[in-house]
Amino acid sequence: MSSVISSFENLVSSFLDIIKSIFNTFFSAFETLFATASSLVSSVVDLFSGLLGFILGNIVIIGFLVAAFVGYSAYQQKQGRNKRGTLKTS
């Protein structure tokens, strides 16, 4: 009789272990999903941080190029030339 009770205890223990394993699997899957999402957000923030740092590091060069373009455009208008580089005939 004790072997029947021991077998029944082992059967119940096995079912409980299966249920525990299923819960652990779902928990691990959600944990991995949230870790992946967190890593993605962190990577995007690092990307924009690097891009902003690059732009701020080169702001003098970018400003010089913009000023040169504005100056060249003003010079072209002052000379009476249209956008194709020919003289206006008005």
CSV table of N, CA, C and O in Angstrom, one decimal:
chain,number,residue,atom,x,y,z
A,1,MET,N,0.8,-1.2,0.0
A,1,MET,CA,0.0,0.0,0.0
A,1,MET,C,0.9,1.3,0.0
A,1,MET,O,0.5,2.3,-0.6
A,2,SER,N,2.0,1.2,0.7
A,2,SER,CA,2.9,2.4,0.7
A,2,SER,C,3.5,2.7,-0.7
A,2,SER,O,3.7,3.8,-1.0
A,3,SER,N,3.6,1.7,-1.5
A,3,SER,CA,4.1,1.9,-2.9
A,3,SER,C,3.1,2.7,-3.7
A,3,SER,O,3.5,3.5,-4.6
A,4,VAL,N,1.8,2.4,-3.5
A,4,VAL,CA,0.8,3.1,-4.2
A,4,VAL,C,0.7,4.5,-3.8
A,4,VAL,O,0.6,5.4,-4.6
A,5,ILE,N,0.9,4.8,-2.5
A,5,ILE,CA,0.9,6.2,-2.0
A,5,ILE,C,2.1,6.9,-2.5
A,5,ILE,O,2.0,8.0,-3.0
A,6,SER,N,3.2,6.2,-2.5
A,6,SER,CA,4.5,6.8,-3.0
A,6,SER,C,4.4,7.1,-4.5
A,6,SER,O,4.8,8.2,-5.0
A,7,SER,N,3.8,6.2,-5.2
A,7,SER,CA,3.6,6.5,-6.7
A,7,SER,C,2.6,7.6,-6.9
A,7,SER,O,2.9,8.5,-7.8
A,8,PHE,N,1.6,7.7,-6.1
A,8,PHE,CA,0.6,8.8,-6.3
A,8,PHE,C,1.3,10.2,-5.9
A,8,PHE,O,1.1,11.2,-6.6
A,9,GLU,N,2.2,10.2,-4.9
A,9,GLU,CA,2.9,11.4,-4.5
A,9,GLU,C,3.9,11.8,-5.6
A,9,GLU,O,4.0,13.0,-6.0
A,10,ASN,N,4.5,10.8,-6.2
A,10,ASN,CA,5.4,11.1,-7.3
A,10,ASN,C,4.7,11.6,-8.6
A,10,ASN,O,5.2,12.5,-9.3
A,11,LEU,N,3.5,11.1,-8.8
A,11,LEU,CA,2.7,11.6,-9.9
A,11,LEU,C,2.2,13.0,-9.7
A,11,LEU,O,2.4,13.9,-10.6
A,12,VAL,N,1.8,13.3,-8.5
A,12,VAL,CA,1.4,14.7,-8.2
A,12,VAL,C,2.6,15.6,-8.3
A,12,VAL,O,2.5,16.8,-8.8
A,13,SER,N,3.7,15.2,-7.7
A,13,SER,CA,4.9,16.0,-7.8
A,13,SER,C,5.3,16.3,-9.2
A,13,SER,O,5.8,17.4,-9.6
A,14,SER,N,5.2,15.3,-10.1
A,14,SER,CA,5.6,15.5,-11.5
A,14,SER,C,4.6,16.5,-12.2
A,14,SER,O,5.1,17.3,-12.9
A,15,PHE,N,3.3,16.4,-11.9
A,15,PHE,CA,2.4,17.4,-12.5
A,15,PHE,C,2.7,18.8,-12.0
A,15,PHE,O,2.7,19.7,-12.8
A,16,LEU,N,3.0,18.9,-10.7
A,16,LEU,CA,3.3,20.2,-10.2
A,16,LEU,C,4.6,20.8,-10.8
A,16,LEU,O,4.7,22.0,-11.1
A,17,ASP,N,5.6,19.9,-11.0
A,17,ASP,CA,6.8,20.3,-11.7
A,17,ASP,C,6.6,20.8,-13.1
A,17,ASP,O,7.2,21.7,-13.6
A,18,ILE,N,5.7,20.1,-13.8
A,18,ILE,CA,5.3,20.5,-15.2
A,18,ILE,C,4.7,21.8,-15.2
A,18,ILE,O,5.1,22.7,-16.0
A,19,ILE,N,3.8,22.1,-14.3
A,19,ILE,CA,3.1,23.4,-14.2
A,19,ILE,C,4.1,24.5,-13.8
A,19,ILE,O,4.1,25.6,-14.4
A,20,LYS,N,5.0,24.2,-12.9
A,20,LYS,CA,6.1,25.1,-12.5
A,20,LYS,C,7.0,25.4,-13.7
A,20,LYS,O,7.3,26.6,-13.9
A,21,SER,N,7.3,24.4,-14.5
A,21,SER,CA,8.2,24.6,-15.7
A,21,SER,C,7.5,25.5,-16.7
A,21,SER,O,8.1,26.3,-17.4
A,22,ILE,N,6.2,25.3,-16.9
A,22,ILE,CA,5.4,26.1,-17.9
A,22,ILE,C,5.4,27.6,-17.4
A,22,ILE,O,5.7,28.5,-18.2
A,23,PHE,N,5.1,27.8,-16.1
A,23,PHE,CA,5.2,29.2,-15.6
A,23,PHE,C,6.6,29.8,-15.8
A,23,PHE,O,6.7,31.0,-16.2
A,24,ASN,N,7.6,29.0,-15.5
A,24,ASN,CA,9.0,29.6,-15.6
A,24,ASN,C,9.3,29.9,-17.1
A,24,ASN,O,10.0,30.8,-17.4
A,25,THR,N,8.8,29.1,-18.0
A,25,THR,CA,9.0,29.3,-19.4
A,25,THR,C,8.3,30.6,-19.9
A,25,THR,O,9.0,31.5,-20.5
A,26,PHE,N,7.1,30.8,-19.5
A,26,PHE,CA,6.4,32.1,-19.8
A,26,PHE,C,7.1,33.3,-19.2
A,26,PHE,O,7.2,34.3,-19.8
A,27,PHE,N,7.5,33.1,-17.9
A,27,PHE,CA,8.1,34.2,-17.2
A,27,PHE,C,9.5,34.6,-17.9
A,27,PHE,O,9.8,35.7,-18.1
A,28,SER,N,10.2,33.6,-18.3
A,28,SER,CA,11.5,33.8,-19.0
A,28,SER,C,11.3,34.4,-20.4
A,28,SER,O,12.1,35.3,-20.8
A,29,ALA,N,10.2,34.0,-21.1
A,29,ALA,CA,9.9,34.6,-22.4
A,29,ALA,C,9.6,36.1,-22.2
A,29,ALA,O,10.1,36.9,-23.0
A,30,PHE,N,8.8,36.5,-21.3
A,30,PHE,CA,8.4,37.9,-21.0
A,30,PHE,C,9.7,38.7,-20.6
A,30,PHE,O,9.9,39.8,-21.0
A,31,GLU,N,10.5,38.1,-19.7
A,31,GLU,CA,11.7,38.7,-19.3
A,31,GLU,C,12.6,39.0,-20.4
A,31,GLU,O,13.2,40.1,-20.5
A,32,THR,N,12.8,38.0,-21.3
A,32,THR,CA,13.6,38.2,-22.5
A,32,THR,C,13.0,39.3,-23.4
A,32,THR,O,13.8,40.1,-24.0
A,33,LEU,N,11.7,39.3,-23.6
A,33,LEU,CA,11.1,40.3,-24.4
A,33,LEU,C,11.3,41.7,-23.9
A,33,LEU,O,11.7,42.6,-24.6
A,34,PHE,N,11.1,41.9,-22.6
A,34,PHE,CA,11.4,43.2,-22.0
A,34,PHE,C,12.8,43.6,-22.0
A,34,PHE,O,13.2,44.8,-22.2
A,35,ALA,N,13.7,42.7,-21.9
A,35,ALA,CA,15.2,43.0,-21.9
A,35,ALA,C,15.5,43.4,-23.4
A,35,ALA,O,16.3,44.3,-23.6
A,36,THR,N,14.9,42.7,-24.4
A,36,THR,CA,15.2,43.1,-25.8
A,36,THR,C,14.7,44.5,-26.0
A,36,THR,O,15.4,45.3,-26.7
A,37,ALA,N,13.5,44.8,-25.6
A,37,ALA,CA,12.9,46.1,-25.8
A,37,ALA,C,13.8,47.2,-25.1
A,37,ALA,O,14.0,48.3,-25.7
A,38,SER,N,14.2,46.9,-23.9
A,38,SER,CA,15.0,47.9,-23.2
A,38,SER,C,16.4,48.1,-23.9
A,38,SER,O,16.9,49.2,-24.0
A,39,SER,N,16.9,47.0,-24.4
A,39,SER,CA,18.2,47.1,-25.2
A,39,SER,C,18.0,48.0,-26.5
A,39,SER,O,18.8,48.8,-26.8
A,40,LEU,N,16.9,47.8,-27.1
A,40,LEU,CA,16.6,48.5,-28.3
A,40,LEU,C,16.4,50.0,-28.0
A,40,LEU,O,17.0,50.8,-28.7
A,41,VAL,N,15.7,50.3,-27.0
A,41,VAL,CA,15.5,51.8,-26.6
A,41,VAL,C,16.9,52.4,-26.2
A,41,VAL,O,17.2,53.5,-26.7
A,42,SER,N,17.7,51.6,-25.5
A,42,SER,CA,19.0,52.1,-25.1
A,42,SER,C,19.9,52.3,-26.4
A,42,SER,O,20.6,53.3,-26.4
A,43,SER,N,19.8,51.4,-27.3
A,43,SER,CA,20.6,51.6,-28.5
A,43,SER,C,20.2,52.8,-29.4
A,43,SER,O,21.0,53.5,-29.9
A,44,VAL,N,18.9,53.0,-29.4
A,44,VAL,CA,18.4,54.2,-30.2
A,44,VAL,C,18.8,55.5,-29.5
A,44,VAL,O,19.2,56.5,-30.1
A,45,VAL,N,18.7,55.5,-28.2
A,45,VAL,CA,19.2,56.7,-27.4
A,45,VAL,C,20.7,56.9,-27.6
A,45,VAL,O,21.1,58.1,-27.9
A,46,ASP,N,21.5,55.9,-27.6
A,46,ASP,CA,22.9,56.0,-27.9
A,46,ASP,C,23.1,56.5,-29.3
A,46,ASP,O,24.1,57.3,-29.5
A,47,LEU,N,22.4,56.1,-30.3
A,47,LEU,CA,22.5,56.5,-31.6
A,47,LEU,C,22.3,58.0,-31.8
A,47,LEU,O,23.1,58.7,-32.4
A,48,PHE,N,21.2,58.5,-31.2
A,48,PHE,CA,20.9,59.9,-31.3
A,48,PHE,C,21.8,60.7,-30.5
A,48,PHE,O,22.1,61.9,-30.8
A,49,SER,N,22.3,60.2,-29.4
A,49,SER,CA,23.3,60.9,-28.6
A,49,SER,C,24.6,61.1,-29.4
A,49,SER,O,25.2,62.2,-29.4
A,50,GLY,N,25.0,60.0,-30.1
A,50,GLY,CA,26.2,60.1,-31.0
A,50,GLY,C,26.0,61.1,-32.1
A,50,GLY,O,26.9,61.9,-32.5
A,51,LEU,N,24.8,61.1,-32.7
A,51,LEU,CA,24.5,62.0,-33.8
A,51,LEU,C,24.5,63.4,-33.4
A,51,LEU,O,25.1,64.3,-34.0
A,52,LEU,N,23.9,63.7,-32.2
A,52,LEU,CA,23.9,65.0,-31.7
A,52,LEU,C,25.3,65.5,-31.3
A,52,LEU,O,25.7,66.6,-31.6
A,53,GLY,N,26.1,64.6,-30.8
A,53,GLY,CA,27.5,64.9,-30.4
A,53,GLY,C,28.3,65.3,-31.7
A,53,GLY,O,29.1,66.2,-31.7
A,54,PHE,N,28.0,64.5,-32.8
A,54,PHE,CA,28.7,64.8,-34.0
A,54,PHE,C,28.3,66.1,-34.6
A,54,PHE,O,29.2,66.9,-35.0
A,55,ILE,N,27.1,66.4,-34.6
A,55,ILE,CA,26.6,67.7,-35.1
A,55,ILE,C,27.1,68.9,-34.2
A,55,ILE,O,27.6,69.9,-34.8
A,56,LEU,N,27.1,68.7,-32.9
A,56,LEU,CA,27.6,69.8,-32.1
A,56,LEU,C,29.1,69.9,-32.2
A,56,LEU,O,29.6,71.0,-32.1
A,57,GLY,N,29.8,68.8,-32.4
A,57,GLY,CA,31.2,68.9,-32.6
A,57,GLY,C,31.6,69.6,-33.8
A,57,GLY,O,32.7,70.1,-34.0
A,58,ASN,N,30.8,69.5,-34.9
A,58,ASN,CA,31.1,70.1,-36.1
A,58,ASN,C,30.3,71.3,-36.5
A,58,ASN,O,30.1,71.7,-37.6
A,59,ILE,N,29.7,72.0,-35.4
A,59,ILE,CA,28.8,73.1,-35.6
A,59,ILE,C,29.5,74.3,-36.3
A,59,ILE,O,29.0,75.0,-37.1
A,60,VAL,N,30.8,74.5,-36.0
A,60,VAL,CA,31.6,75.6,-36.6
A,60,VAL,C,31.7,75.4,-38.1
A,60,VAL,O,31.5,76.3,-38.9
A,61,ILE,N,32.0,74.1,-38.5
A,61,ILE,CA,32.1,73.8,-40.0
A,61,ILE,C,30.8,74.0,-40.7
A,61,ILE,O,30.7,74.6,-41.7
A,62,ILE,N,29.7,73.4,-40.0
A,62,ILE,CA,28.4,73.5,-40.6
A,62,ILE,C,28.0,75.0,-40.7
A,62,ILE,O,27.5,75.4,-41.7
A,63,GLY,N,28.2,75.8,-39.7
A,63,GLY,CA,27.9,77.2,-39.7
A,63,GLY,C,28.7,78.0,-40.8
A,63,GLY,O,28.2,78.8,-41.5
A,64,PHE,N,30.0,77.6,-41.0
A,64,PHE,CA,30.8,78.2,-42.0
A,64,PHE,C,30.2,77.9,-43.4
A,64,PHE,O,30.1,78.8,-44.3
A,65,LEU,N,29.8,76.7,-43.6
A,65,LEU,CA,29.3,76.3,-44.9
A,65,LEU,C,27.9,77.0,-45.2
A,65,LEU,O,27.7,77.5,-46.3
A,66,VAL,N,27.1,77.1,-44.2
A,66,VAL,CA,25.8,77.8,-44.4
A,66,VAL,C,26.1,79.3,-44.6
A,66,VAL,O,25.5,79.9,-45.5
A,67,ALA,N,27.0,79.9,-43.9
A,67,ALA,CA,27.3,81.3,-44.1
A,67,ALA,C,27.9,81.5,-45.5
A,67,ALA,O,27.6,82.5,-46.2
A,68,ALA,N,28.8,80.6,-46.0
A,68,ALA,CA,29.3,80.7,-47.3
A,68,ALA,C,28.2,80.6,-48.4
A,68,ALA,O,28.2,81.4,-49.4
A,69,PHE,N,27.3,79.7,-48.2
A,69,PHE,CA,26.2,79.6,-49.2
A,69,PHE,C,25.3,80.9,-49.2
A,69,PHE,O,25.0,81.4,-50.2
A,70,VAL,N,25.0,81.4,-48.0
A,70,VAL,CA,24.2,82.6,-47.9
A,70,VAL,C,25.0,83.8,-48.6
A,70,VAL,O,24.4,84.6,-49.3
A,71,GLY,N,26.2,83.9,-48.3
A,71,GLY,CA,27.0,85.0,-48.8
A,71,GLY,C,27.1,84.8,-50.4
A,71,GLY,O,27.0,85.9,-51.1
A,72,TYR,N,27.3,83.6,-50.9
A,72,TYR,CA,27.4,83.4,-52.3
A,72,TYR,C,26.1,83.8,-53.0
A,72,TYR,O,26.0,84.4,-54.0
A,73,SER,N,25.0,83.4,-52.3
A,73,SER,CA,23.6,83.7,-52.9
A,73,SER,C,23.4,85.2,-52.9
A,73,SER,O,22.9,85.8,-53.9
A,74,ALA,N,23.8,85.9,-51.9
A,74,ALA,CA,23.6,87.4,-51.8
A,74,ALA,C,24.5,88.0,-52.9
A,74,ALA,O,24.1,89.0,-53.5
A,75,TYR,N,25.7,87.5,-53.1
A,75,TYR,CA,26.6,88.0,-54.1
A,75,TYR,C,26.0,87.9,-55.5
A,75,TYR,O,26.1,88.8,-56.3
A,76,GLN,N,25.5,86.7,-55.7
A,76,GLN,CA,24.9,86.4,-57.0
A,76,GLN,C,23.7,87.4,-57.3
A,76,GLN,O,23.5,87.9,-58.4
A,77,GLN,N,22.9,87.6,-56.3
A,77,GLN,CA,21.7,88.5,-56.4
A,77,GLN,C,22.2,90.0,-56.6
A,77,GLN,O,21.7,90.7,-57.4
A,78,LYS,N,23.3,90.3,-56.0
A,78,LYS,CA,23.8,91.7,-56.1
A,78,LYS,C,24.4,91.9,-57.5
A,78,LYS,O,24.3,93.0,-58.0
A,79,GLN,N,25.0,90.9,-58.1
A,79,GLN,CA,25.5,91.0,-59.4
A,79,GLN,C,24.5,91.0,-60.5
A,79,GLN,O,24.8,91.2,-61.7
A,80,GLY,N,23.2,90.7,-60.1
A,80,GLY,CA,22.2,90.7,-61.1
A,80,GLY,C,22.1,89.4,-61.9
A,80,GLY,O,21.7,89.4,-63.1
A,81,ARG,N,22.6,88.4,-61.4
A,81,ARG,CA,22.5,87.1,-62.1
A,81,ARG,C,21.4,86.2,-61.6
A,81,ARG,O,21.0,86.3,-60.4
A,82,ASN,N,20.8,85.5,-62.5
A,82,ASN,CA,19.7,84.6,-62.1
A,82,ASN,C,20.3,83.3,-61.7
A,82,ASN,O,21.5,83.1,-61.6
A,83,LYS,N,19.5,82.3,-61.4
A,83,LYS,CA,20.0,81.0,-60.8
A,83,LYS,C,20.8,80.2,-61.8
A,83,LYS,O,21.6,79.4,-61.4
A,84,ARG,N,20.7,80.5,-63.1
A,84,ARG,CA,21.5,79.7,-64.1
A,84,ARG,C,22.9,80.4,-64.3
A,84,ARG,O,23.7,79.8,-65.0
A,85,GLY,N,23.1,81.5,-63.8
A,85,GLY,CA,24.4,82.2,-63.9
A,85,GLY,C,24.5,83.2,-65.1
A,85,GLY,O,25.5,83.7,-65.3
A,86,THR,N,23.4,83.3,-65.8
A,86,THR,CA,23.4,84.3,-66.9
A,86,THR,C,22.8,85.6,-66.4
A,86,THR,O,22.1,85.7,-65.4
A,87,LEU,N,23.2,86.7,-67.1
A,87,LEU,CA,22.7,88.0,-66.7
A,87,LEU,C,21.2,88.2,-67.0
A,87,LEU,O,20.7,87.7,-68.0
A,88,LYS,N,20.5,88.9,-66.1
A,88,LYS,CA,19.1,89.2,-66.3
A,88,LYS,C,19.0,90.3,-67.4
A,88,LYS,O,19.8,91.2,-67.4
A,89,THR,N,18.0,90.1,-68.2
A,89,THR,CA,17.8,91.1,-69.3
A,89,THR,C,16.4,91.7,-69.1
A,89,THR,O,15.4,91.3,-69.6
A,90,SER,N,16.4,92.7,-68.2
A,90,SER,CA,15.1,93.4,-67.9
A,90,SER,C,15.2,94.9,-68.2
A,90,SER,O,16.1,95.5,-68.2
